[in-house]
Each structure stands twice: as C-alpha cells, then as structure tokens.
mmCIF file of C-alpha atoms in Angstrom:
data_model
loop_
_atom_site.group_PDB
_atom_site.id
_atom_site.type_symbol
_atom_site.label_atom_id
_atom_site.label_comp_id
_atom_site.label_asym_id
_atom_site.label_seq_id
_atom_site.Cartn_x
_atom_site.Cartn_y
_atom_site.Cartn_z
ATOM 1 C CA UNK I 1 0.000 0.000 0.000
ATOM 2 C CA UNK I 2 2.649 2.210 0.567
ATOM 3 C CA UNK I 3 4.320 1.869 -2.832
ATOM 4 C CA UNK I 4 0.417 2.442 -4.007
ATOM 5 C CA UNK I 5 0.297 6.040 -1.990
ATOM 6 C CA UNK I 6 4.093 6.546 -3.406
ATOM 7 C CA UNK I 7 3.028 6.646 -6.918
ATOM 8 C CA UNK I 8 -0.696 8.353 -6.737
ATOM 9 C CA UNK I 9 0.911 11.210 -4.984
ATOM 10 C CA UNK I 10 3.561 11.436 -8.061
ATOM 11 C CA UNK I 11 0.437 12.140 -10.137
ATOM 12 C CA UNK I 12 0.236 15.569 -9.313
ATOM 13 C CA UNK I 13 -0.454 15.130 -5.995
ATOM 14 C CA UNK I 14 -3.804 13.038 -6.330
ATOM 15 C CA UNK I 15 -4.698 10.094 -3.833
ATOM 16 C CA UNK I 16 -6.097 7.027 -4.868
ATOM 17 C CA UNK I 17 -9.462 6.563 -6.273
ATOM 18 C CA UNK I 18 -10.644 5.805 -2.298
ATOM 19 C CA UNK I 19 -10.375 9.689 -1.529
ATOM 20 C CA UNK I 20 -12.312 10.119 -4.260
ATOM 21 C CA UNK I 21 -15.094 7.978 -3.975
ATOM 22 C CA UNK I 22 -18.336 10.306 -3.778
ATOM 23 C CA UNK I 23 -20.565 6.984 -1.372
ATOM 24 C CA UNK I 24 -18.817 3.759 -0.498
ATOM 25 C CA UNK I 25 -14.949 2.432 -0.766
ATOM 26 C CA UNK I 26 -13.850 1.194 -4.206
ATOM 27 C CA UNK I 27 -12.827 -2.313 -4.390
ATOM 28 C CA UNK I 28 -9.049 -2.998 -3.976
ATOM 29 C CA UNK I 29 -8.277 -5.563 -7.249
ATOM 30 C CA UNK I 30 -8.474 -4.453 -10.770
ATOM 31 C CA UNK I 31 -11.317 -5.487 -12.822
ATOM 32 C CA UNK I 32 -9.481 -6.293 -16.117
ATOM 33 C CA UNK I 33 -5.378 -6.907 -17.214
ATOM 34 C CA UNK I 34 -3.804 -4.317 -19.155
ATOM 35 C CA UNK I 35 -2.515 -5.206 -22.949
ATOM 36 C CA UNK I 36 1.107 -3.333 -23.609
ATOM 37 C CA UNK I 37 1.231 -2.624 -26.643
ATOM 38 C CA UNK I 38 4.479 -2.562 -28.804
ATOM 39 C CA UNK I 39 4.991 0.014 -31.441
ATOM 40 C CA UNK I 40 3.983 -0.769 -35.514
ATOM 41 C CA UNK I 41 6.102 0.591 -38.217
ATOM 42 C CA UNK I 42 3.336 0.619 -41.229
ATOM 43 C CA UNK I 43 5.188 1.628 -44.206
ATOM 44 C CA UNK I 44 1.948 1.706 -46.573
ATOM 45 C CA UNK I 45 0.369 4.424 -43.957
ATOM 46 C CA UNK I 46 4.076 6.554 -44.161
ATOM 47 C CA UNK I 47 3.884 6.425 -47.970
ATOM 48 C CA UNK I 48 0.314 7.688 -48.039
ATOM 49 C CA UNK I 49 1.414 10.752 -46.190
ATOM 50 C CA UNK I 50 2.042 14.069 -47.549
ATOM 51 C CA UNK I 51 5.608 15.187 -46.802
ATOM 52 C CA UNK I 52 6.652 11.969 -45.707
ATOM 53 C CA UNK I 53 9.800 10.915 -48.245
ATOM 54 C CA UNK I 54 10.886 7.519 -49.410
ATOM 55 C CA UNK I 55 12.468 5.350 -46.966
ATOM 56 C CA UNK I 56 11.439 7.142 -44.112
ATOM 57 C CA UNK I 57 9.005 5.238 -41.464
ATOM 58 C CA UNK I 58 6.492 6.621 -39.122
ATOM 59 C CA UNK I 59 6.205 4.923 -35.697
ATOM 60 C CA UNK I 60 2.504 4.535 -34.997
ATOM 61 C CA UNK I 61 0.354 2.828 -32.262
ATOM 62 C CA UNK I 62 -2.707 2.002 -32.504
ATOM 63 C CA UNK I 63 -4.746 1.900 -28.620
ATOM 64 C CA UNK I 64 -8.440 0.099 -29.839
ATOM 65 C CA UNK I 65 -10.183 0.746 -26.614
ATOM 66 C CA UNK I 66 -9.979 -3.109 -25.717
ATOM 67 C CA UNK I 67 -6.405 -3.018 -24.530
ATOM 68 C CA UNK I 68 -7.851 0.309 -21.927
ATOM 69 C CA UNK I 69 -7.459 -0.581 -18.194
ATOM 70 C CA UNK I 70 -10.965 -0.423 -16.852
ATOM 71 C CA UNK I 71 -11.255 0.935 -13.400
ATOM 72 C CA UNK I 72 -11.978 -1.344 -10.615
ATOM 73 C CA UNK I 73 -15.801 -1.659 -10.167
ATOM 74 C CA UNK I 74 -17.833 0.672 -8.511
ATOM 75 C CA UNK I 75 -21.813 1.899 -8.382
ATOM 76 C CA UNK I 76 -20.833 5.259 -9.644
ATOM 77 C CA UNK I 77 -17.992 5.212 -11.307
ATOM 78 C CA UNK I 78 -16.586 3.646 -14.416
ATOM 79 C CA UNK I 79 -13.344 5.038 -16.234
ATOM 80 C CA UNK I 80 -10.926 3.908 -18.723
ATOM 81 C CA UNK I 81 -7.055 4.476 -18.294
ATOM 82 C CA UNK I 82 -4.968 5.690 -21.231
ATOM 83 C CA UNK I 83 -2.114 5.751 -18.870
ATOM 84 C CA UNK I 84 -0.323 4.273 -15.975
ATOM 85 C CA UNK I 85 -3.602 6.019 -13.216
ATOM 86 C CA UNK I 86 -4.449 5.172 -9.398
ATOM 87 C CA UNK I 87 -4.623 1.209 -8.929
ATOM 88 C CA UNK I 88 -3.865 0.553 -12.665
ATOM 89 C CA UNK I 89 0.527 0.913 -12.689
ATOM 90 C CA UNK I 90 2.274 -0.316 -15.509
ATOM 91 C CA UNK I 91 5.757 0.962 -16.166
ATOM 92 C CA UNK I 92 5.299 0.526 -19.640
ATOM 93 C CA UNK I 93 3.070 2.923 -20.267
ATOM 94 C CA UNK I 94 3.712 6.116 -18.125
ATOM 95 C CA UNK I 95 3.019 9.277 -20.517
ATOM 96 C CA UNK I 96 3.396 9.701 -23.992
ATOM 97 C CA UNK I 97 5.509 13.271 -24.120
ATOM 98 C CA UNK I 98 4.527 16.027 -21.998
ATOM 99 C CA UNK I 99 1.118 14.028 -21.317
ATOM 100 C CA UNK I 100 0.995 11.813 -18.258
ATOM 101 C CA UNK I 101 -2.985 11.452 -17.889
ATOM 102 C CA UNK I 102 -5.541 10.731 -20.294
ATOM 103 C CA UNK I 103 -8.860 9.153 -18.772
ATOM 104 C CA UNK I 104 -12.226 8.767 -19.900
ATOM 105 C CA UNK I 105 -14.554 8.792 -17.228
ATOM 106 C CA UNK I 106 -18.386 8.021 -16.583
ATOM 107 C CA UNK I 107 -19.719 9.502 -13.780
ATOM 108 C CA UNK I 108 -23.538 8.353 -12.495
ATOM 109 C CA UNK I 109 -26.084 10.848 -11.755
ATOM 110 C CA UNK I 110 -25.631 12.477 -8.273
ATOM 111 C CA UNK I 111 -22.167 11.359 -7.864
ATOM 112 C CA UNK I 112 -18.275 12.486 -8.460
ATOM 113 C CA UNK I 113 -15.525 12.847 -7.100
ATOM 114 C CA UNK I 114 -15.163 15.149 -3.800
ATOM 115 C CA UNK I 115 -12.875 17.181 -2.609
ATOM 116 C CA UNK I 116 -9.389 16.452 -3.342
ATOM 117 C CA UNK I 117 -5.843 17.823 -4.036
ATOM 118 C CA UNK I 118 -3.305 18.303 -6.939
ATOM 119 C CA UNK I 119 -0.021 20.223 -7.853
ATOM 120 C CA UNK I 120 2.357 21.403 -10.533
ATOM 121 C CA UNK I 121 0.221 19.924 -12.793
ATOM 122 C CA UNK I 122 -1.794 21.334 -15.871
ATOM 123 C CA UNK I 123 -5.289 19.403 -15.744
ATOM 124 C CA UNK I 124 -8.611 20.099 -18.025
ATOM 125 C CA UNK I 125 -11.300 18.340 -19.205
ATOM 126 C CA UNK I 126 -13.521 17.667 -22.420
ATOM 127 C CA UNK I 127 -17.126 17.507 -21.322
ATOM 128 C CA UNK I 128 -18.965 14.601 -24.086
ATOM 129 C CA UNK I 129 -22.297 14.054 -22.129
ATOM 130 C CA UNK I 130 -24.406 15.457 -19.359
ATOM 131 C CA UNK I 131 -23.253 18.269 -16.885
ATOM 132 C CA UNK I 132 -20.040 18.531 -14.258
ATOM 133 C CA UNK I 133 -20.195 20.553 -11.694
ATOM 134 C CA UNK I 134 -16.722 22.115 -9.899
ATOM 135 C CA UNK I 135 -15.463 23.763 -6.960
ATOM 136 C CA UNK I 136 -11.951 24.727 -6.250
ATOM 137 C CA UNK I 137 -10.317 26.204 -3.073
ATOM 138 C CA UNK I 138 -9.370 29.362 -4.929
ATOM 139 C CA UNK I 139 -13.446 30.132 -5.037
ATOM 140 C CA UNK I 140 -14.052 29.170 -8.083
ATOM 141 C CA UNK I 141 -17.561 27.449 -8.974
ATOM 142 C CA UNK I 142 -19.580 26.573 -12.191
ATOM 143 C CA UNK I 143 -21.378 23.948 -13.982
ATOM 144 C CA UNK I 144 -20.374 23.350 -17.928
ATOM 145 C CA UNK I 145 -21.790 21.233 -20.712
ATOM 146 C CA UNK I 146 -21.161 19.443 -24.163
ATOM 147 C CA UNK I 147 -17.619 21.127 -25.925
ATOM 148 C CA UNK I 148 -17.205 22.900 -23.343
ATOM 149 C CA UNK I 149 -13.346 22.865 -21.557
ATOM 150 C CA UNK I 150 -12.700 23.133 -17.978
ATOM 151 C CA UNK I 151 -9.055 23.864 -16.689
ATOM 152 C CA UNK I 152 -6.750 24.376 -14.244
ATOM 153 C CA UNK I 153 -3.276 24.636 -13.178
ATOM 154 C CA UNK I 154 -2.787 23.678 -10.126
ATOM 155 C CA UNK I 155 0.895 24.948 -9.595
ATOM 156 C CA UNK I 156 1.654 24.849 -5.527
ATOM 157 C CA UNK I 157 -1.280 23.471 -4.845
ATOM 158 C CA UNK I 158 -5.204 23.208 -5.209
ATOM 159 C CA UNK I 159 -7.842 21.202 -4.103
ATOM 160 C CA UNK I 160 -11.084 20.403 -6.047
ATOM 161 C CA UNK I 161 -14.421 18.686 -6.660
ATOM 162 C CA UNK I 162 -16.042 17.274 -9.938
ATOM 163 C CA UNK I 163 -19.700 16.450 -9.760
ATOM 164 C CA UNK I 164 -22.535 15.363 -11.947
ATOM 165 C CA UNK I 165 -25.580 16.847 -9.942
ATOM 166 C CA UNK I 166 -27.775 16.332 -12.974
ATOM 167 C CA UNK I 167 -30.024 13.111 -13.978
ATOM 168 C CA UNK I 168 -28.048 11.797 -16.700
ATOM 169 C CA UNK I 169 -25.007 10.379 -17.052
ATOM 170 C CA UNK I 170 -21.293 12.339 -17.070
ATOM 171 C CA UNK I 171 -18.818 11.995 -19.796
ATOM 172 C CA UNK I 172 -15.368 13.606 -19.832
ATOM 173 C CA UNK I 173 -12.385 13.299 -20.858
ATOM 174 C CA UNK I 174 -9.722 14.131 -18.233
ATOM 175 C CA UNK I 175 -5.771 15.276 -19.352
ATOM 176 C CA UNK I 176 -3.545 16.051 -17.443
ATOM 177 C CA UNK I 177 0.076 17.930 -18.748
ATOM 178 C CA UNK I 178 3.194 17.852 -17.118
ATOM 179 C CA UNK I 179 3.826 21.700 -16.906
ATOM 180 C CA UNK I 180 7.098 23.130 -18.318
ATOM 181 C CA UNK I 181 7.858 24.285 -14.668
ATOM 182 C CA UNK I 182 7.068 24.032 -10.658
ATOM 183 C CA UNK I 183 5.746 25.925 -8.529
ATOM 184 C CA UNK I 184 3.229 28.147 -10.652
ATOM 185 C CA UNK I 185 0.817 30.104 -8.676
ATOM 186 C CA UNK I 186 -2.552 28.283 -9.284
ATOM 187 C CA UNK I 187 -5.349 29.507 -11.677
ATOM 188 C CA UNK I 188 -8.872 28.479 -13.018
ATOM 189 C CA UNK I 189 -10.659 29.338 -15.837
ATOM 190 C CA UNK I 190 -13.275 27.881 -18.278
ATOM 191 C CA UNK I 191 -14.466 27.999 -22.321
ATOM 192 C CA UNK I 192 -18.099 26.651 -23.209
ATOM 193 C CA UNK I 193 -17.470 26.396 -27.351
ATOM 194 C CA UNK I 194 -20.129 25.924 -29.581
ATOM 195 C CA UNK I 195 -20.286 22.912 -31.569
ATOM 196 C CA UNK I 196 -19.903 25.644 -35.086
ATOM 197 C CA UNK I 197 -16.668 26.433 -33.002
ATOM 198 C CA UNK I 198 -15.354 22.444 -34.101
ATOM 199 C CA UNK I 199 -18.169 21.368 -36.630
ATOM 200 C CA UNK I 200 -15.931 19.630 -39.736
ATOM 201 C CA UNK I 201 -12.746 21.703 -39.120
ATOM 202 C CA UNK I 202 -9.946 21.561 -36.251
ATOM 203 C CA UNK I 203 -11.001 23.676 -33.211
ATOM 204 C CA UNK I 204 -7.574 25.185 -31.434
ATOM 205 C CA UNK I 205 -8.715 24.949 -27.577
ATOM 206 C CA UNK I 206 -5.297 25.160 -26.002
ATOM 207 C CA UNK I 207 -1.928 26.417 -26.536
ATOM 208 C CA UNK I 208 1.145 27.360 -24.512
ATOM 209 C CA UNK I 209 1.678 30.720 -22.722
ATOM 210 C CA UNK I 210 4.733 31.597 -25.492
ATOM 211 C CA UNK I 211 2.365 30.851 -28.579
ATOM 212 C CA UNK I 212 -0.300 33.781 -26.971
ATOM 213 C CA UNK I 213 2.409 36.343 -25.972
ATOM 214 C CA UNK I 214 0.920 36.637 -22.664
ATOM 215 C CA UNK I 215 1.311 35.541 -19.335
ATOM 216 C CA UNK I 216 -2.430 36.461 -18.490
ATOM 217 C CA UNK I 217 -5.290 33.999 -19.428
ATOM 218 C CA UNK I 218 -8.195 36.804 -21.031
ATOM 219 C CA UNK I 219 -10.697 34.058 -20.567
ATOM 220 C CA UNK I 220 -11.988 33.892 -24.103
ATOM 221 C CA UNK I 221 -10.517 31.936 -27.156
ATOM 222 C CA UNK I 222 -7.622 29.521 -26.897
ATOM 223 C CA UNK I 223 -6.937 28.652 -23.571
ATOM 224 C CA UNK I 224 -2.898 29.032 -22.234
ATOM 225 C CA UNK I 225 -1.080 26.739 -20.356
ATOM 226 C CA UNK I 226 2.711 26.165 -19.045
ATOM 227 C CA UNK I 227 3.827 23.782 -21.595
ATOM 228 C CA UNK I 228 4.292 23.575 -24.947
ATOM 229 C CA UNK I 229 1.004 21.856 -26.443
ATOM 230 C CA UNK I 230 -1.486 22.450 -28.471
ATOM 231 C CA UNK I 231 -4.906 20.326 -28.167
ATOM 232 C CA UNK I 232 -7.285 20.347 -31.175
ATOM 233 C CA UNK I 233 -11.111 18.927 -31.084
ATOM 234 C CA UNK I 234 -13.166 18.752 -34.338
ATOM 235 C CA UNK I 235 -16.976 16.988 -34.415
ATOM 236 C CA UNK I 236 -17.140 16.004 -38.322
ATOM 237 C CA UNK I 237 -20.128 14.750 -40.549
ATOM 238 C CA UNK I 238 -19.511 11.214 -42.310
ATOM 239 C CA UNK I 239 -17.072 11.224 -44.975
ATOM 240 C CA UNK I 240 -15.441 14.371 -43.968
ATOM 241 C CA UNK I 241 -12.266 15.187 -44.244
ATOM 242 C CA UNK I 242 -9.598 16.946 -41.871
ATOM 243 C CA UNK I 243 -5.851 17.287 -42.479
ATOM 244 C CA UNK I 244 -3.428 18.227 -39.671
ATOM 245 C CA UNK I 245 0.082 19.099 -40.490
ATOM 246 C CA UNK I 246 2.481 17.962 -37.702
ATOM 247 C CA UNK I 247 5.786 19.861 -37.791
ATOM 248 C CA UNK I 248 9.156 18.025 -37.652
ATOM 249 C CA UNK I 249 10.423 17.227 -34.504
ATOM 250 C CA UNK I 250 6.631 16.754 -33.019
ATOM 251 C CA UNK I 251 4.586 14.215 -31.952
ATOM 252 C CA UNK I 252 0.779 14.037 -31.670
ATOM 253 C CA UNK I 253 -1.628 11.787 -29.020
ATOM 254 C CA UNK I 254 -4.963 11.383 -31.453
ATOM 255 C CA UNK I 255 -8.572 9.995 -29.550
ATOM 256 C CA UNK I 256 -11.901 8.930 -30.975
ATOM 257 C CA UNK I 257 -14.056 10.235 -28.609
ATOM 258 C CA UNK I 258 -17.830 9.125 -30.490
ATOM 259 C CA UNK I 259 -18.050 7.637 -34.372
ATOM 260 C CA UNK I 260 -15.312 6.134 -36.236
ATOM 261 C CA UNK I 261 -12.273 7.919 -38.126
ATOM 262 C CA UNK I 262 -9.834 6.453 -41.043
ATOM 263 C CA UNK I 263 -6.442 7.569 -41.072
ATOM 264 C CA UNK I 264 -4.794 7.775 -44.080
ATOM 265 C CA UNK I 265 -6.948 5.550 -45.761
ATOM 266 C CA UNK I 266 -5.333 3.139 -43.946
ATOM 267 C CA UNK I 267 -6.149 2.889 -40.300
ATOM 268 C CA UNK I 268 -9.493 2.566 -38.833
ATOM 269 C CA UNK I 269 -10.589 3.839 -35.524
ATOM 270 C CA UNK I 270 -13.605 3.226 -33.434
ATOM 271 C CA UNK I 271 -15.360 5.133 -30.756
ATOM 272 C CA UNK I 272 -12.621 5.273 -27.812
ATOM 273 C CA UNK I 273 -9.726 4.433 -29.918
ATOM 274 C CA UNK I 274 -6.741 6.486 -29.791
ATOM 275 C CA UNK I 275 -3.350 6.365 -31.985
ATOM 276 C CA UNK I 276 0.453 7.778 -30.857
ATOM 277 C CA UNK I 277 2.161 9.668 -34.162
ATOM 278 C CA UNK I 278 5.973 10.503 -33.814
ATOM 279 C CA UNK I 279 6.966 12.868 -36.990
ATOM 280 C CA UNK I 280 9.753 12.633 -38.802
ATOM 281 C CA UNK I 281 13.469 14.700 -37.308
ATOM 282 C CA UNK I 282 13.960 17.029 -40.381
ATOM 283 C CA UNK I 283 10.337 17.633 -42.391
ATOM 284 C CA UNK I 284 6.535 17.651 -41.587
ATOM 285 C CA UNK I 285 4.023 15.256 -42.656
ATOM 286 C CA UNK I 286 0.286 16.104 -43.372
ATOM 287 C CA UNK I 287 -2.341 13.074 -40.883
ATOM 288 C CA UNK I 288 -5.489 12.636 -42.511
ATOM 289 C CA UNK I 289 -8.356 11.943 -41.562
ATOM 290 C CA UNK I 290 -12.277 10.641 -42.691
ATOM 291 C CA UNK I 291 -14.761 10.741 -40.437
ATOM 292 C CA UNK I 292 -16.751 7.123 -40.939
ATOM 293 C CA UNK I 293 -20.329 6.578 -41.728
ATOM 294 C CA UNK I 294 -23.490 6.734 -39.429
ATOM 295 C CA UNK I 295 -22.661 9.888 -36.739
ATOM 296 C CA UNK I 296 -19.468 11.008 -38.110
ATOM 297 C CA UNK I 297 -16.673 11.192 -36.086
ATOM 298 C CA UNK I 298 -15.758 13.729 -32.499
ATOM 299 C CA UNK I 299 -12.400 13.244 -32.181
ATOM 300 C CA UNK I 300 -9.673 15.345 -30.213
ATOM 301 C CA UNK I 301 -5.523 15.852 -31.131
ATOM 302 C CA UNK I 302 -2.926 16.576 -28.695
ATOM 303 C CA UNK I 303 0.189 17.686 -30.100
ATOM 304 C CA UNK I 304 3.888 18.662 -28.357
ATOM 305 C CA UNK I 305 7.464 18.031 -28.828
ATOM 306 C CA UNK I 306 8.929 15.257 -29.938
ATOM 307 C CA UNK I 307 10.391 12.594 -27.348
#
C-alpha cells in the first residue's frame, strides 16, 4: 500500500481513487489486465502521407479501446485508463511526451468525485455528455456542458471537486500535462465552445503561454497553459475530411471520442480508440483523416514536442 500512496501522490499530488469515492470504498483488485502494446512501423500508412519521403518510417500505435485498463468496479464510477492512473501501474506505459494522464470517465447521476488535491500539474477536461459541476479552493464554482473545456493549473497546490448533480449520465475526458515548470501560482478558468466552433474543421482549444504572448489567461478563445502543447477537437459529418500538419520534430496523441475515423486511408478507428504519431526529425508530414459513416466522427488531437 505504501508503494500504491508513493506513486498516486507522483500524479500531481492526487490520492487514490478511495479519496475520491463520492458513497462507499472502491474495491481494492483491478477489474481487467492491461494489454502493452508494442509500437507498428506501417510503411503503406508513411507512404500515403504528404511530406513523408521515401524510406522514411512513421512509428505509430494504434490503442483500440480493448487493450484500456478499466477501473476497478464501482456503483458510480466507471473510467478507462490511457495511462499508468491510481490502482492501474504499468511501467510501460507512463506518458506519452509532456502528457501523463488521459482518462475517460463516466460519472452516475448524483455522484463524483469530492474534494481532493493536486499540484504542478496542468489538468482540463472535455465535457462529451451530461453536466459537471466544480469547486476549487481558490473560489471558483460553475457547472459546464457538451464542448465545453474546464481547466486548471494547479501549480503549488489546489484542491477540487467534480460532480454530476444532474439526472443523466457524465462523460469527460480528463488530461492532465506535465507543466514546463514548478511551482506556478494556481489559476482556473473555463471555455463553453459551440459545436460551429469544431463542426468539420480543427477547433484550437489550447496552446502554450509563449504561442499567446501573454502571461495572463483573457478568458476567451484559446486557452494558455505552461507547456508547450497544443490540443485540437473537431466533431465532423460522415465522410469528412480533416488534415493536420504535424511539424518536424513533433509528436501528436490522437482519440476517438464518439463515431469512427480512417487515417490515411489506412487505419481505422472506433469510438474510444486512440493512436500515438511521432513525426519525422527534419520535415513535416500532413495526418489525414475521414470521419466514418453513421454519426461522423468527435475526435480530439494533442500535439507537443517530440520525445
């Protein structure tokens, strides 16, 4: 147990899931084994690729939302672990980059998790479904919807609450960013986009402090945070498509949120799916996408410097 408390603390200072449990104590073994993946060097998807010159491979890895670690069992919460998280730990899969937490979580109605604590971390979340409700021990307090982003760095310290007072069921994506420094004085802020905002084009949502010119948040458009990333959501109709250009010496953390995606012509993603893309050392590639039949395709893009 004490290794256990070692490790949760390391994740910017959050306890394990028992803190967080809104009724009742969470089991203590883990419902389902974890798959670790190994890396796939797909030269048809590389020569598909605009930019991308002979001979040179693209390392890609393809997550299907089988090979998530499920949470261990609980009445009101289920999530699914991108990354090594509370009781799931495998030193295989820490981070990918500058991102160290990537969870998808459903939250039952009049549940969530209370009060707890975080630092030198740069957390926000991607509301799918239903409403969350949070409170924060600078004063801060609101409830946000669908496309809308919640955020917070939590610096030297800050403790918080996300809810789902509502009747239907919560669904959010949670990311957290290792920040490019410690010890930043906490902050809070919020951005409720419209679905026009993202509808069949690449929605910028967040950037890094150097990319804005500003150390001061103005609390509309992209959102700032200490680190440099850049996180793109689009919502697309079936058969759309959406090209994203990642720069040489960058690497990108691609999710299927709801629908289906191809990638390239080449890969196919379902709901929950996600994919790791490493670009090339000396020239940028274009990643395309098609959103898939039936509802399209919400997907979101996470993209930082190469490691």
């Amino acid at each position: 147990m004490g290794a256990f408390l070692s490790r949760a603390r390391a994740l910017g200072g959050a306890l394990p899931d028992k803190r967080f449990c809104h009724r009742g104590v969470l089991g203590e073994k883990p419902f389902c084994k974890s798959t670790i993946l190994q890396p796939l060097r797909m030269g048809s998807l590389v020569a598909a690729m605009g930019g991308a010159s002979k001979g040179l491979q693209l390392p890609l890895r393809h997550i299907p939302s089988s090979s998530l670690h499920v949470s261990t069992p609980t009445w009101w919460l289920e999530s699914r672990f991108h990354f090594s998280f509370a009781e799931y730990y495998n030193p295989s899969n820490q981070e990918f980059g500058v991102l160290r937490v990537l969870n998808d979580d459903l939250v039952k109605p009049n549940s969530g998790f209370t009060t707890h604590p975080h630092r030198d971390m740069e957390i926000f979340t991607y509301i799918l479904d239903g409403l969350l409700t949070h409170k924060d021990s600078m004063g801060s307090s609101e409830t946000l919807g669908r496309g809308a982003v919640q955020y917070m760095s939590a610096g030297t310290g800050v403790r918080h609450s996300e809810m789902n007072h509502g009747d239907e069921m919560l669904r959010f994506l949670q990311i957290w960013i290792r920040p490019n420094r410690k010890g930043i004085p906490p902050n809070y802020g919020s951005r409720s986009f419209r679905k026009d905002d993202r509808h069949n084009k690449l929605h910028h949502v967040v950037t890094s402090y150097g990319r804005v010119g500003s150390q001061k948040d103005t609390g509309s458009g992209v959102i700032p945070i200490h680190q440099d990333a850049n996180i793109f959501v689009s919502e697309c109709d079936p058969g759309v498509q959406i090209q994203f250009p990642l720069e040489a010496q960058r690497q990108a953390y691609m999710v299927c949120m709801e629908g289906s995606l191809k990638v390239n012509d080449q890969l196919k993603m379902e709901a929950r799916d996600a994919i790791e893309v490493r670009g090339h050392d000396h020239e940028k590639f274009n990643l395309e996408v098609k959103a898939g039949e039936g509802p399209g395709a919400h997907f979101m893009v996470i993209e930082m410097p190469k490691e």
